[in-house]
Amino acid sequence: MVKMLFFFLTLQIFFLKTLNAQLPYTQAVFGVWKEQNIPYGTATDFAGGEVELTLDLYKPIGDGNCLRPLLVMVHGGGWIAGTKDDNDVVAICQQMAARGYACASINYRLGLHPDDYYEPYLFCNDNLNPLGINKCIYSADTLEITRALYRAMQDAKGAIRFLKNRNEMDSTDLENVFVGGSSAGAFTALAAGLVDREEEKPAFTLALPDAPLPDSDLANCVPAPANRTRPDLGSIEGNLHLGTYDARVNGIAAFMGGVFDQNLLAGPDTPVIYLYHRTDDLVVSCQHQPLFPLYPFCYNPINLCQPLYNRPFAIGSCSLAETLNGMGSAAPPFFNDILDFGQEGNDDCLDDPPGHSILNIPERCANLSGFFAPLIAATGNDPFLNCNSNATASLSIENSFQIFPNPSKGTLFFRANKWRGAVVQMVLLDAMGRELAVTAGSPDGLSWDLGHLNLQGMYFVKISAGWDSEVLKVVFR
């Protein structure tokens, strides 16, 4: 009887795995192209300056899907560094776009008021810093990091609303929007997905006394106009793109992150959560520890760097998983992708960064997409059927541009039904989304000689005019 039960359980697991493997949005089968430096707003940074916020948008090539799931990714860097071009978020966006997602990597406001005392130890000064320590992490107090998180959260919410506003342009599904991030970006993604009521606004985001005058060695951490006032940071939503769509998401992907308040996990509308972490992480502990434990573990004991104070306690992925398990049926669904490397501080000081990296990003994205896929399917999103209900609009888009002859032997001619009199950009992409050639001109009657490239097989031409763009398939023989 026990053997028979084990057999049926094994068979059930096999069929579940097979089913998940066959669900849409789980296989990396598409080429990917990227729209760069799309502005989504401006906001005031911690020092009183105006910052332009931009994002890159990754889309699958040739998917023919009118309702792509949307994932908004937030980079790491301790809220003082990093960009939308960081390797890990770029790799995740490429992997998820290859699976049929539209994926945005965003920039957001960085920086915090630094400490009024800093002593440049031998390995943590401007002239000799082989450890790669960013001295701007020496914050004025524990509230500075949490206020930096709040600003980043506001920007992430603004980016989500911005992308929802252009859902028709990007063929994205408003019912399947997700947010994710790495390190500080994971904290930001969790905050953006969990903080959804104004009564959840933390008290430390109200007006505070002015920040101290920074130590002279930290003066470069504060950009112009170097305002030291700490005003009320405003609504949890920020002020970008309010009115049409909200910033709610269906799921959160947290790579090496955590929260400062685990009470945010409670509530009937909490999104599903994916958790990735290494248990030996010395930048963000997987447990309930102050941020940046690498300092006491690796640097402070041998006086390489000034001791790091003002580190707020954070609840890392291991503690989050324990909390979610303890909630039982009240917990939102979550996926535990935590890798056990033993206790933090165990011979990890020579890692770069110590225990703080995403191992095997394709596998992580396979796990992430497999976790989100049933949720997407449950909303009725089927990429093979999504465009049927909008056949007229699809036909109109398809016929707005024509390429001939197709197949071609080298020279392309274009006929346009829109953008007459405008100047459009045309980009030739291979099946992997790599840019091969670019031209520009009036779209109607334009010819493009590509014979010198000796092209063979299937390619894509992306035509762009302002915010609007289309992608057409062309075959060369």
CSV table of C-alpha atoms in Angstrom, one decimal:
chain,number,residue,atom,x,y,z
A,1,MET,CA,0.0,0.0,0.0
A,2,VAL,CA,2.8,2.4,0.9
A,3,LYS,CA,4.7,1.5,-2.3
A,4,MET,CA,1.5,2.1,-4.3
A,5,LEU,CA,0.9,5.5,-2.7
A,6,PHE,CA,4.5,6.5,-3.3
A,7,PHE,CA,4.0,5.4,-7.0
A,8,PHE,CA,0.9,7.6,-7.4
A,9,LEU,CA,2.5,10.6,-5.7
A,10,THR,CA,5.6,10.3,-7.9
A,11,LEU,CA,3.3,10.0,-11.0
A,12,GLN,CA,1.4,13.1,-9.9
A,13,ILE,CA,4.6,15.1,-9.4
A,14,PHE,CA,5.8,14.0,-12.8
A,15,PHE,CA,2.5,15.1,-14.5
A,16,LEU,CA,2.6,18.4,-12.7
A,17,LYS,CA,6.1,19.1,-13.8
A,18,THR,CA,5.3,18.1,-17.3
A,19,LEU,CA,2.2,20.4,-17.3
A,20,ASN,CA,4.2,23.3,-16.0
A,21,ALA,CA,7.0,22.7,-18.6
A,22,GLN,CA,4.3,23.0,-21.3
A,23,LEU,CA,2.6,26.1,-20.0
A,24,PRO,CA,3.2,29.2,-22.1
A,25,TYR,CA,5.8,31.8,-20.9
A,26,THR,CA,8.1,29.1,-19.5
A,27,GLN,CA,10.4,28.3,-22.5
A,28,ALA,CA,13.1,30.7,-23.8
A,29,VAL,CA,12.3,30.4,-27.5
A,30,PHE,CA,12.2,34.0,-28.8
A,31,GLY,CA,14.8,36.4,-29.9
A,32,VAL,CA,14.8,39.7,-27.9
A,33,TRP,CA,15.1,43.3,-28.9
A,34,LYS,CA,15.5,46.3,-26.6
A,35,GLU,CA,14.2,49.9,-26.5
A,36,GLN,CA,16.6,52.0,-24.6
A,37,ASN,CA,16.4,55.1,-22.4
A,38,ILE,CA,12.7,55.6,-22.4
A,39,PRO,CA,11.9,58.5,-20.0
A,40,TYR,CA,9.1,57.8,-17.6
A,41,GLY,CA,9.3,60.9,-15.4
A,42,THR,CA,11.3,63.3,-13.2
A,43,ALA,CA,11.5,63.3,-9.4
A,44,THR,CA,13.4,65.2,-6.6
A,45,ASP,CA,16.3,63.4,-5.1
A,46,PHE,CA,17.5,63.4,-1.5
A,47,ALA,CA,19.6,66.5,-2.0
A,48,GLY,CA,16.9,68.6,-3.7
A,49,GLY,CA,17.9,68.1,-7.3
A,50,GLU,CA,15.7,67.0,-10.2
A,51,VAL,CA,16.4,63.5,-11.6
A,52,GLU,CA,15.3,62.2,-15.0
A,53,LEU,CA,14.0,58.7,-14.7
A,54,THR,CA,14.5,56.3,-17.6
A,55,LEU,CA,13.9,52.6,-18.4
A,56,ASP,CA,14.9,50.0,-21.0
A,57,LEU,CA,12.2,47.8,-22.4
A,58,TYR,CA,12.9,44.2,-23.6
A,59,LYS,CA,10.4,42.5,-25.9
A,60,PRO,CA,10.2,39.1,-27.6
A,61,ILE,CA,10.6,39.0,-31.4
A,62,GLY,CA,8.0,37.2,-33.5
A,63,ASP,CA,5.8,36.1,-30.6
A,64,GLY,CA,2.6,37.5,-32.2
A,65,ASN,CA,1.1,38.0,-28.8
A,66,CYS,CA,-1.3,40.9,-28.0
A,67,LEU,CA,-1.2,40.3,-24.2
A,68,ARG,CA,2.3,39.8,-23.0
A,69,PRO,CA,2.9,39.5,-19.2
A,70,LEU,CA,4.9,42.5,-18.0
A,71,LEU,CA,7.8,42.3,-15.5
A,72,VAL,CA,9.4,45.5,-14.1
A,73,MET,CA,12.9,44.9,-12.8
A,74,VAL,CA,14.7,47.1,-10.3
A,75,HIS,CA,18.5,47.0,-10.0
A,76,GLY,CA,20.6,46.8,-6.8
A,77,GLY,CA,23.4,48.9,-5.5
A,78,GLY,CA,22.5,49.7,-1.9
A,79,TRP,CA,20.4,52.7,-3.0
A,80,ILE,CA,23.6,54.6,-3.7
A,81,ALA,CA,24.8,52.9,-6.9
A,82,GLY,CA,23.8,50.7,-9.8
A,83,THR,CA,21.9,51.3,-13.1
A,84,LYS,CA,19.3,49.6,-15.3
A,85,ASP,CA,22.3,48.2,-17.3
A,86,ASP,CA,23.6,46.1,-14.4
A,87,ASN,CA,24.4,42.6,-15.6
A,88,ASP,CA,22.0,40.7,-13.4
A,89,VAL,CA,18.8,42.7,-14.2
A,90,VAL,CA,19.8,42.8,-17.9
A,91,ALA,CA,20.2,39.0,-18.0
A,92,ILE,CA,16.9,38.5,-16.2
A,93,CYS,CA,15.1,40.8,-18.6
A,94,GLN,CA,16.6,39.0,-21.6
A,95,GLN,CA,15.7,35.6,-20.2
A,96,MET,CA,12.1,36.6,-19.4
A,97,ALA,CA,11.6,38.4,-22.7
A,98,ALA,CA,12.8,35.2,-24.5
A,99,ARG,CA,10.0,33.5,-22.6
A,100,GLY,CA,7.3,35.9,-24.0
A,101,TYR,CA,7.4,38.6,-21.4
A,102,ALA,CA,7.8,42.3,-21.9
A,103,CYS,CA,10.4,43.2,-19.3
A,104,ALA,CA,11.5,46.7,-18.2
A,105,SER,CA,14.7,47.5,-16.3
A,106,ILE,CA,14.4,50.9,-14.6
A,107,ASN,CA,16.6,53.6,-13.2
A,108,TYR,CA,15.4,55.3,-10.0
A,109,ARG,CA,16.5,57.9,-7.5
A,110,LEU,CA,19.7,57.0,-5.7
A,111,GLY,CA,21.5,58.5,-2.7
A,112,LEU,CA,21.2,59.2,0.9
A,113,HIS,CA,22.5,61.8,3.4
A,114,PRO,CA,26.0,60.6,4.6
A,115,ASP,CA,27.5,60.5,8.0
A,116,ASP,CA,29.2,63.5,9.7
A,117,TYR,CA,32.1,61.3,10.7
A,118,TYR,CA,34.2,59.2,8.4
A,119,GLU,CA,37.8,58.1,8.7
A,120,PRO,CA,39.4,56.7,5.5
A,121,TYR,CA,41.1,53.5,6.6
A,122,LEU,CA,43.8,52.1,4.4
A,123,PHE,CA,41.5,49.9,2.3
A,124,CYS,CA,38.5,52.3,2.2
A,125,ASN,CA,39.9,55.6,1.0
A,126,ASP,CA,39.8,57.4,-2.3
A,127,ASN,CA,43.3,56.5,-3.4
A,128,LEU,CA,43.5,52.8,-2.5
A,129,ASN,CA,40.3,50.8,-2.4
A,130,PRO,CA,40.8,47.3,-3.7
A,131,LEU,CA,37.8,46.1,-1.7
A,132,GLY,CA,35.4,48.2,-3.9
A,133,ILE,CA,33.7,49.7,-0.9
A,134,ASN,CA,31.5,52.7,-1.7
A,135,LYS,CA,32.0,55.1,1.2
A,136,CYS,CA,28.7,56.8,0.5
A,137,ILE,CA,27.0,53.8,2.3
A,138,TYR,CA,28.1,55.5,5.6
A,139,SER,CA,24.7,57.0,6.2
A,140,ALA,CA,23.7,59.8,8.6
A,141,ASP,CA,21.4,57.5,10.6
A,142,THR,CA,19.3,54.3,10.1
A,143,LEU,CA,16.4,56.2,8.7
A,144,GLU,CA,18.4,57.3,5.6
A,145,ILE,CA,18.5,53.8,4.1
A,146,THR,CA,14.8,53.3,4.7
A,147,ARG,CA,13.9,56.7,3.2
A,148,ALA,CA,16.0,55.9,0.2
A,149,LEU,CA,14.0,52.7,-0.2
A,150,TYR,CA,10.8,54.7,0.0
A,151,ARG,CA,11.9,57.0,-2.8
A,152,ALA,CA,12.9,54.0,-4.9
A,153,MET,CA,9.5,52.4,-4.2
A,154,GLN,CA,7.7,55.5,-5.4
A,155,ASP,CA,9.6,55.5,-8.6
A,156,ALA,CA,9.0,51.8,-9.2
A,157,LYS,CA,5.3,52.4,-8.8
A,158,GLY,CA,5.4,55.3,-11.2
A,159,ALA,CA,7.2,53.1,-13.8
A,160,ILE,CA,4.6,50.4,-13.4
A,161,ARG,CA,1.8,52.9,-14.0
A,162,PHE,CA,3.7,54.4,-17.0
A,163,LEU,CA,4.0,51.0,-18.6
A,164,LYS,CA,0.4,50.2,-17.9
A,165,ASN,CA,-0.6,53.4,-19.7
A,166,ARG,CA,1.2,52.3,-22.8
A,167,ASN,CA,-0.1,48.7,-22.7
A,168,GLU,CA,-1.5,48.8,-26.2
A,169,MET,CA,1.8,50.1,-27.7
A,170,ASP,CA,3.7,47.3,-26.0
A,171,SER,CA,1.0,44.6,-26.3
A,172,THR,CA,1.1,44.0,-22.5
A,173,ASP,CA,-1.6,42.4,-20.3
A,174,LEU,CA,-2.9,44.6,-17.5
A,175,GLU,CA,-4.1,41.5,-15.6
A,176,ASN,CA,-0.6,40.1,-15.5
A,177,VAL,CA,1.9,42.7,-14.2
A,178,PHE,CA,4.8,41.7,-12.0
A,179,VAL,CA,7.7,43.5,-10.2
A,180,GLY,CA,11.1,42.2,-9.3
A,181,GLY,CA,14.5,43.3,-8.3
A,182,SER,CA,18.0,42.3,-7.2
A,183,SER,CA,19.5,43.2,-3.8
A,184,ALA,CA,18.3,46.8,-3.0
A,185,GLY,CA,16.1,46.4,-6.0
A,186,ALA,CA,14.5,43.3,-4.4
A,187,PHE,CA,13.7,45.4,-1.3
A,188,THR,CA,12.2,48.0,-3.6
A,189,ALA,CA,10.2,45.4,-5.5
A,190,LEU,CA,8.8,43.9,-2.3
A,191,ALA,CA,7.9,47.4,-1.0
A,192,ALA,CA,6.2,48.3,-4.3
A,193,GLY,CA,4.2,45.1,-4.3
A,194,LEU,CA,3.3,45.0,-0.6
A,195,VAL,CA,2.8,48.7,0.4
A,196,ASP,CA,-0.5,49.4,-1.2
A,197,ARG,CA,-2.5,51.4,1.4
A,198,GLU,CA,-1.7,54.9,2.7
A,199,GLU,CA,-2.0,53.8,6.3
A,200,GLU,CA,1.1,51.6,5.6
A,201,LYS,CA,3.2,54.7,5.0
A,202,PRO,CA,6.1,54.5,7.5
A,203,ALA,CA,6.5,57.3,10.1
A,204,PHE,CA,10.1,57.8,9.1
A,205,THR,CA,9.0,59.2,5.8
A,206,LEU,CA,7.4,62.2,7.4
A,207,ALA,CA,9.5,65.4,7.8
A,208,LEU,CA,12.6,65.0,9.9
A,209,PRO,CA,15.3,67.4,11.3
A,210,ASP,CA,17.9,68.4,8.8
A,211,ALA,CA,20.6,65.9,8.0
A,212,PRO,CA,24.0,66.7,9.5
A,213,LEU,CA,26.8,68.4,7.5
A,214,PRO,CA,28.6,65.5,5.9
A,215,ASP,CA,32.2,64.7,6.7
A,216,SER,CA,34.5,66.4,4.2
A,217,ASP,CA,35.6,62.9,3.0
A,218,LEU,CA,31.9,62.2,2.1
A,219,ALA,CA,31.1,65.6,0.5
A,220,ASN,CA,31.1,64.1,-3.0
A,221,CYS,CA,28.3,61.8,-1.9
A,222,VAL,CA,25.9,64.7,-2.0
A,223,PRO,CA,25.0,66.2,-5.5
A,224,ALA,CA,24.0,69.8,-6.1
A,225,PRO,CA,22.1,71.6,-4.7
A,226,ALA,CA,23.2,69.7,-1.6
A,227,ASN,CA,20.1,70.5,0.4
A,228,ARG,CA,20.2,68.9,3.8
A,229,THR,CA,16.5,69.3,4.7
A,230,ARG,CA,14.5,66.1,5.1
A,231,PRO,CA,10.9,66.8,4.0
A,232,ASP,CA,7.9,64.6,4.1
A,233,LEU,CA,8.3,62.2,1.3
A,234,GLY,CA,4.6,62.2,0.3
A,235,SER,CA,2.2,59.5,-0.7
A,236,ILE,CA,3.3,55.9,-1.1
A,237,GLU,CA,2.3,56.3,-4.8
A,238,GLY,CA,4.6,59.2,-5.5
A,239,ASN,CA,3.4,61.6,-8.1
A,240,LEU,CA,4.1,60.0,-11.5
A,241,HIS,CA,1.4,58.9,-13.9
A,242,LEU,CA,-1.5,59.0,-11.4
A,243,GLY,CA,-5.1,58.7,-12.5
A,244,THR,CA,-5.6,56.0,-15.1
A,245,TYR,CA,-4.1,52.9,-13.7
A,246,ASP,CA,-2.9,51.9,-10.2
A,247,ALA,CA,0.5,50.3,-9.4
A,248,ARG,CA,-0.9,46.9,-8.2
A,249,VAL,CA,1.0,43.8,-9.3
A,250,ASN,CA,0.1,40.1,-9.4
A,251,GLY,CA,3.5,38.9,-8.2
A,252,ILE,CA,6.9,39.8,-6.8
A,253,ALA,CA,10.3,38.4,-7.7
A,254,ALA,CA,12.9,39.1,-4.9
A,255,PHE,CA,16.5,38.2,-5.7
A,256,MET,CA,18.6,38.5,-2.5
A,257,GLY,CA,16.3,41.0,-0.8
A,258,GLY,CA,14.0,41.4,2.2
A,259,VAL,CA,11.7,43.8,4.0
A,260,PHE,CA,12.0,46.0,7.1
A,261,ASP,CA,8.4,45.2,8.2
A,262,GLN,CA,7.1,41.6,7.9
A,263,ASN,CA,3.6,42.8,8.9
A,264,LEU,CA,3.3,43.9,5.2
A,265,LEU,CA,2.9,40.2,4.3
A,266,ALA,CA,-0.5,40.0,5.9
A,267,GLY,CA,-3.6,40.8,3.9
A,268,PRO,CA,-6.0,39.1,1.5
A,269,ASP,CA,-4.6,41.0,-1.6
A,270,THR,CA,-0.9,40.2,-1.0
A,271,PRO,CA,0.7,39.2,-4.3
A,272,VAL,CA,2.5,35.9,-4.8
A,273,ILE,CA,6.2,36.0,-4.0
A,274,TYR,CA,9.3,34.4,-5.5
A,275,LEU,CA,12.3,34.3,-3.1
A,276,TYR,CA,15.9,33.7,-4.2
A,277,HIS,CA,18.8,34.0,-1.8
A,278,ARG,CA,22.1,32.3,-0.8
A,279,THR,CA,22.3,31.5,2.9
A,280,ASP,CA,26.0,32.7,3.0
A,281,ASP,CA,25.1,36.2,1.7
A,282,LEU,CA,27.2,38.8,3.4
A,283,VAL,CA,25.6,41.9,1.8
A,284,VAL,CA,22.0,41.1,2.6
A,285,SER,CA,21.7,38.4,5.2
A,286,CYS,CA,19.2,35.7,4.5
A,287,GLN,CA,18.2,35.9,8.1
A,288,HIS,CA,17.0,38.7,10.4
A,289,GLN,CA,20.2,40.8,10.6
A,290,PRO,CA,21.4,44.3,10.0
A,291,LEU,CA,22.2,45.1,6.4
A,292,PHE,CA,25.8,44.7,5.2
A,293,PRO,CA,27.1,42.1,7.6
A,294,LEU,CA,30.2,41.8,5.5
A,295,TYR,CA,31.7,44.7,7.5
A,296,PRO,CA,31.8,43.0,10.9
A,297,PHE,CA,32.5,39.5,9.3
A,298,CYS,CA,35.2,40.5,6.9
A,299,TYR,CA,36.5,44.0,7.2
A,300,ASN,CA,36.1,45.5,10.7
A,301,PRO,CA,37.9,42.7,12.7
A,302,ILE,CA,41.2,43.5,10.9
A,303,ASN,CA,40.7,47.2,10.6
A,304,LEU,CA,40.4,47.4,6.8
A,305,CYS,CA,37.5,49.7,7.0
A,306,GLN,CA,35.9,52.0,9.5
A,307,PRO,CA,33.1,50.1,11.4
A,308,LEU,CA,29.8,50.6,9.7
A,309,TYR,CA,27.1,52.0,12.0
A,310,ASN,CA,23.5,53.0,11.3
A,311,ARG,CA,22.6,49.7,9.6
A,312,PRO,CA,18.9,48.9,9.9
A,313,PHE,CA,17.8,45.4,10.7
A,314,ALA,CA,16.3,43.6,7.6
A,315,ILE,CA,14.3,40.5,7.3
A,316,GLY,CA,16.0,38.4,4.6
A,317,SER,CA,14.5,35.7,2.4
A,318,CYS,CA,15.2,32.8,4.9
A,319,SER,CA,13.3,34.6,7.6
A,320,LEU,CA,10.6,35.6,5.2
A,321,ALA,CA,10.1,32.0,4.1
A,322,GLU,CA,9.8,30.9,7.8
A,323,THR,CA,7.2,33.7,8.4
A,324,LEU,CA,5.2,32.7,5.3
A,325,ASN,CA,5.3,29.0,6.3
A,326,GLY,CA,4.1,30.0,9.8
A,327,MET,CA,1.1,31.8,8.4
A,328,GLY,CA,-0.3,28.6,7.0
A,329,SER,CA,-3.3,29.1,4.7
A,330,ALA,CA,-3.3,32.8,5.4
A,331,ALA,CA,0.1,33.2,3.6
A,332,PRO,CA,0.2,34.2,-0.1
A,333,PRO,CA,1.6,31.5,-2.4
A,334,PHE,CA,5.4,31.7,-2.6
A,335,PHE,CA,8.3,29.9,-4.2
A,336,ASN,CA,11.4,29.2,-2.2
A,337,ASP,CA,14.5,29.2,-4.4
A,338,ILE,CA,16.9,29.6,-1.5
A,339,LEU,CA,20.3,27.9,-2.0
A,340,ASP,CA,21.9,26.6,1.2
A,341,PHE,CA,25.6,27.4,1.3
A,342,GLY,CA,25.9,27.1,5.1
A,343,GLN,CA,26.2,29.8,7.6
A,344,GLU,CA,27.1,33.3,6.5
A,345,GLY,CA,30.6,34.4,7.3
A,346,ASN,CA,32.0,30.9,6.5
A,347,ASP,CA,35.1,31.5,4.3
A,348,ASP,CA,33.1,33.8,2.0
A,349,CYS,CA,35.1,37.0,2.5
A,350,LEU,CA,37.0,36.4,-0.8
A,351,ASP,CA,33.9,36.1,-2.8
A,352,ASP,CA,33.0,39.1,-5.0
A,353,PRO,CA,30.6,40.1,-3.6
A,354,PRO,CA,30.6,37.8,-0.6
A,355,GLY,CA,27.7,35.3,-1.2
A,356,HIS,CA,25.8,38.0,-2.9
A,357,SER,CA,25.2,36.9,-6.5
A,358,ILE,CA,22.5,35.2,-8.5
A,359,LEU,CA,23.8,31.8,-9.5
A,360,ASN,CA,22.7,30.3,-12.9
A,361,ILE,CA,20.3,33.0,-14.0
A,362,PRO,CA,18.7,30.9,-16.7
A,363,GLU,CA,17.8,28.3,-14.1
A,364,ARG,CA,16.5,31.0,-11.7
A,365,CYS,CA,14.3,32.4,-14.5
A,366,ALA,CA,13.1,28.9,-15.4
A,367,ASN,CA,11.9,28.5,-11.8
A,368,LEU,CA,10.5,32.0,-11.7
A,369,SER,CA,8.5,31.6,-15.0
A,370,GLY,CA,7.3,28.2,-13.9
A,371,PHE,CA,6.0,29.7,-10.7
A,372,PHE,CA,4.2,32.6,-12.5
A,373,ALA,CA,2.9,30.6,-15.5
A,374,PRO,CA,-0.1,28.9,-13.7
A,375,LEU,CA,-1.1,32.3,-12.3
A,376,ILE,CA,-1.0,33.8,-15.8
A,377,ALA,CA,-3.0,30.9,-17.3
A,378,ALA,CA,-5.6,31.2,-14.6
A,379,THR,CA,-6.5,34.7,-15.9
A,380,GLY,CA,-7.3,33.3,-19.3
A,381,ASN,CA,-4.1,34.6,-20.9
A,382,ASP,CA,-3.3,32.2,-23.8
A,383,PRO,CA,-0.7,33.6,-26.3
A,384,PHE,CA,-2.2,31.3,-29.0
A,385,LEU,CA,-5.7,32.9,-28.6
A,386,ASN,CA,-5.0,36.3,-27.2
A,387,CYS,CA,-5.2,38.2,-30.5
A,388,ASN,CA,-8.3,36.5,-31.8
A,389,SER,CA,-10.7,38.8,-30.0
A,390,ASN,CA,-8.9,41.8,-31.5
A,391,ALA,CA,-8.7,40.5,-35.1
A,392,THR,CA,-9.7,43.8,-36.7
A,393,ALA,CA,-7.1,45.8,-34.8
A,394,SER,CA,-4.4,43.1,-35.5
A,395,LEU,CA,-5.2,43.2,-39.2
A,396,SER,CA,-5.0,47.0,-39.2
A,397,ILE,CA,-1.6,46.9,-37.6
A,398,GLU,CA,-0.3,44.2,-39.9
A,399,ASN,CA,-1.4,46.1,-43.0
A,400,SER,CA,-0.2,49.5,-41.9
A,401,PHE,CA,3.3,48.6,-43.3
A,402,GLN,CA,4.3,46.4,-46.1
A,403,ILE,CA,7.7,45.1,-47.1
A,404,PHE,CA,8.3,43.8,-50.6
A,405,PRO,CA,9.5,41.8,-52.2
A,406,ASN,CA,9.3,39.3,-49.3
A,407,PRO,CA,11.3,37.0,-49.6
A,408,SER,CA,14.0,39.4,-50.8
A,409,LYS,CA,17.4,39.0,-52.4
A,410,GLY,CA,18.8,42.1,-50.7
A,411,THR,CA,16.9,45.3,-51.3
A,412,LEU,CA,13.7,46.1,-49.4
A,413,PHE,CA,11.0,48.5,-50.4
A,414,PHE,CA,8.3,49.9,-48.0
A,415,ARG,CA,4.7,51.0,-48.5
A,416,ALA,CA,3.1,52.8,-45.5
A,417,ASN,CA,-0.5,53.5,-44.6
A,418,LYS,CA,0.4,55.8,-41.6
A,419,TRP,CA,3.1,58.2,-40.5
A,420,ARG,CA,3.0,59.8,-44.0
A,421,GLY,CA,5.3,62.8,-44.1
A,422,ALA,CA,7.1,61.6,-40.9
A,423,VAL,CA,10.7,60.4,-40.6
A,424,VAL,CA,10.9,56.8,-39.2
A,425,GLN,CA,13.8,54.8,-38.0
A,426,MET,CA,14.2,51.2,-39.3
A,427,VAL,CA,16.4,48.7,-37.6
A,428,LEU,CA,17.2,45.2,-39.0
A,429,LEU,CA,17.4,42.5,-36.4
A,430,ASP,CA,18.5,38.9,-36.6
A,431,ALA,CA,16.5,36.1,-34.9
A,432,MET,CA,18.4,36.7,-31.6
A,433,GLY,CA,17.5,40.4,-31.6
A,434,ARG,CA,20.9,41.7,-32.5
A,435,GLU,CA,21.0,44.9,-34.5
A,436,LEU,CA,22.5,44.5,-37.9
A,437,ALA,CA,21.7,47.8,-39.8
A,438,VAL,CA,19.9,51.1,-39.2
A,439,THR,CA,18.3,53.6,-41.7
A,440,ALA,CA,15.9,56.4,-41.5
A,441,GLY,CA,13.6,58.3,-43.9
A,442,SER,CA,10.0,58.8,-45.0
A,443,PRO,CA,8.2,55.4,-44.7
A,444,ASP,CA,6.3,55.5,-47.9
A,445,GLY,CA,8.4,54.5,-50.9
A,446,LEU,CA,11.6,54.0,-49.0
A,447,SER,CA,14.1,51.6,-50.3
A,448,TRP,CA,16.9,49.9,-48.3
A,449,ASP,CA,19.8,48.1,-50.0
A,450,LEU,CA,21.1,45.4,-47.7
A,451,GLY,CA,22.8,43.2,-50.3
A,452,HIS,CA,26.2,43.8,-48.8
A,453,LEU,CA,25.3,41.9,-45.7
A,454,ASN,CA,24.8,38.6,-47.5
A,455,LEU,CA,21.7,37.7,-45.5
A,456,GLN,CA,20.1,34.3,-45.5
A,457,GLY,CA,17.0,33.2,-43.6
A,458,MET,CA,14.5,35.0,-41.4
A,459,TYR,CA,15.0,38.5,-40.0
A,460,PHE,CA,12.9,41.3,-38.4
A,461,VAL,CA,12.6,45.0,-39.3
A,462,LYS,CA,11.6,47.3,-36.4
A,463,ILE,CA,10.0,50.6,-37.6
A,464,SER,CA,9.8,53.4,-35.0
A,465,ALA,CA,8.3,56.9,-35.1
A,466,GLY,CA,8.3,58.6,-31.7
A,467,TRP,CA,6.7,56.3,-29.1
A,468,ASP,CA,5.0,54.1,-31.8
A,469,SER,CA,6.8,51.1,-33.3
A,470,GLU,CA,6.1,47.9,-35.3
A,471,VAL,CA,8.1,44.8,-36.1
A,472,LEU,CA,7.7,43.0,-39.4
A,473,LYS,CA,9.2,39.6,-40.5
A,474,VAL,CA,11.2,39.4,-43.7
A,475,VAL,CA,13.0,36.5,-45.3
A,476,PHE,CA,16.2,36.8,-47.4
A,477,ARG,CA,17.3,34.3,-50.0
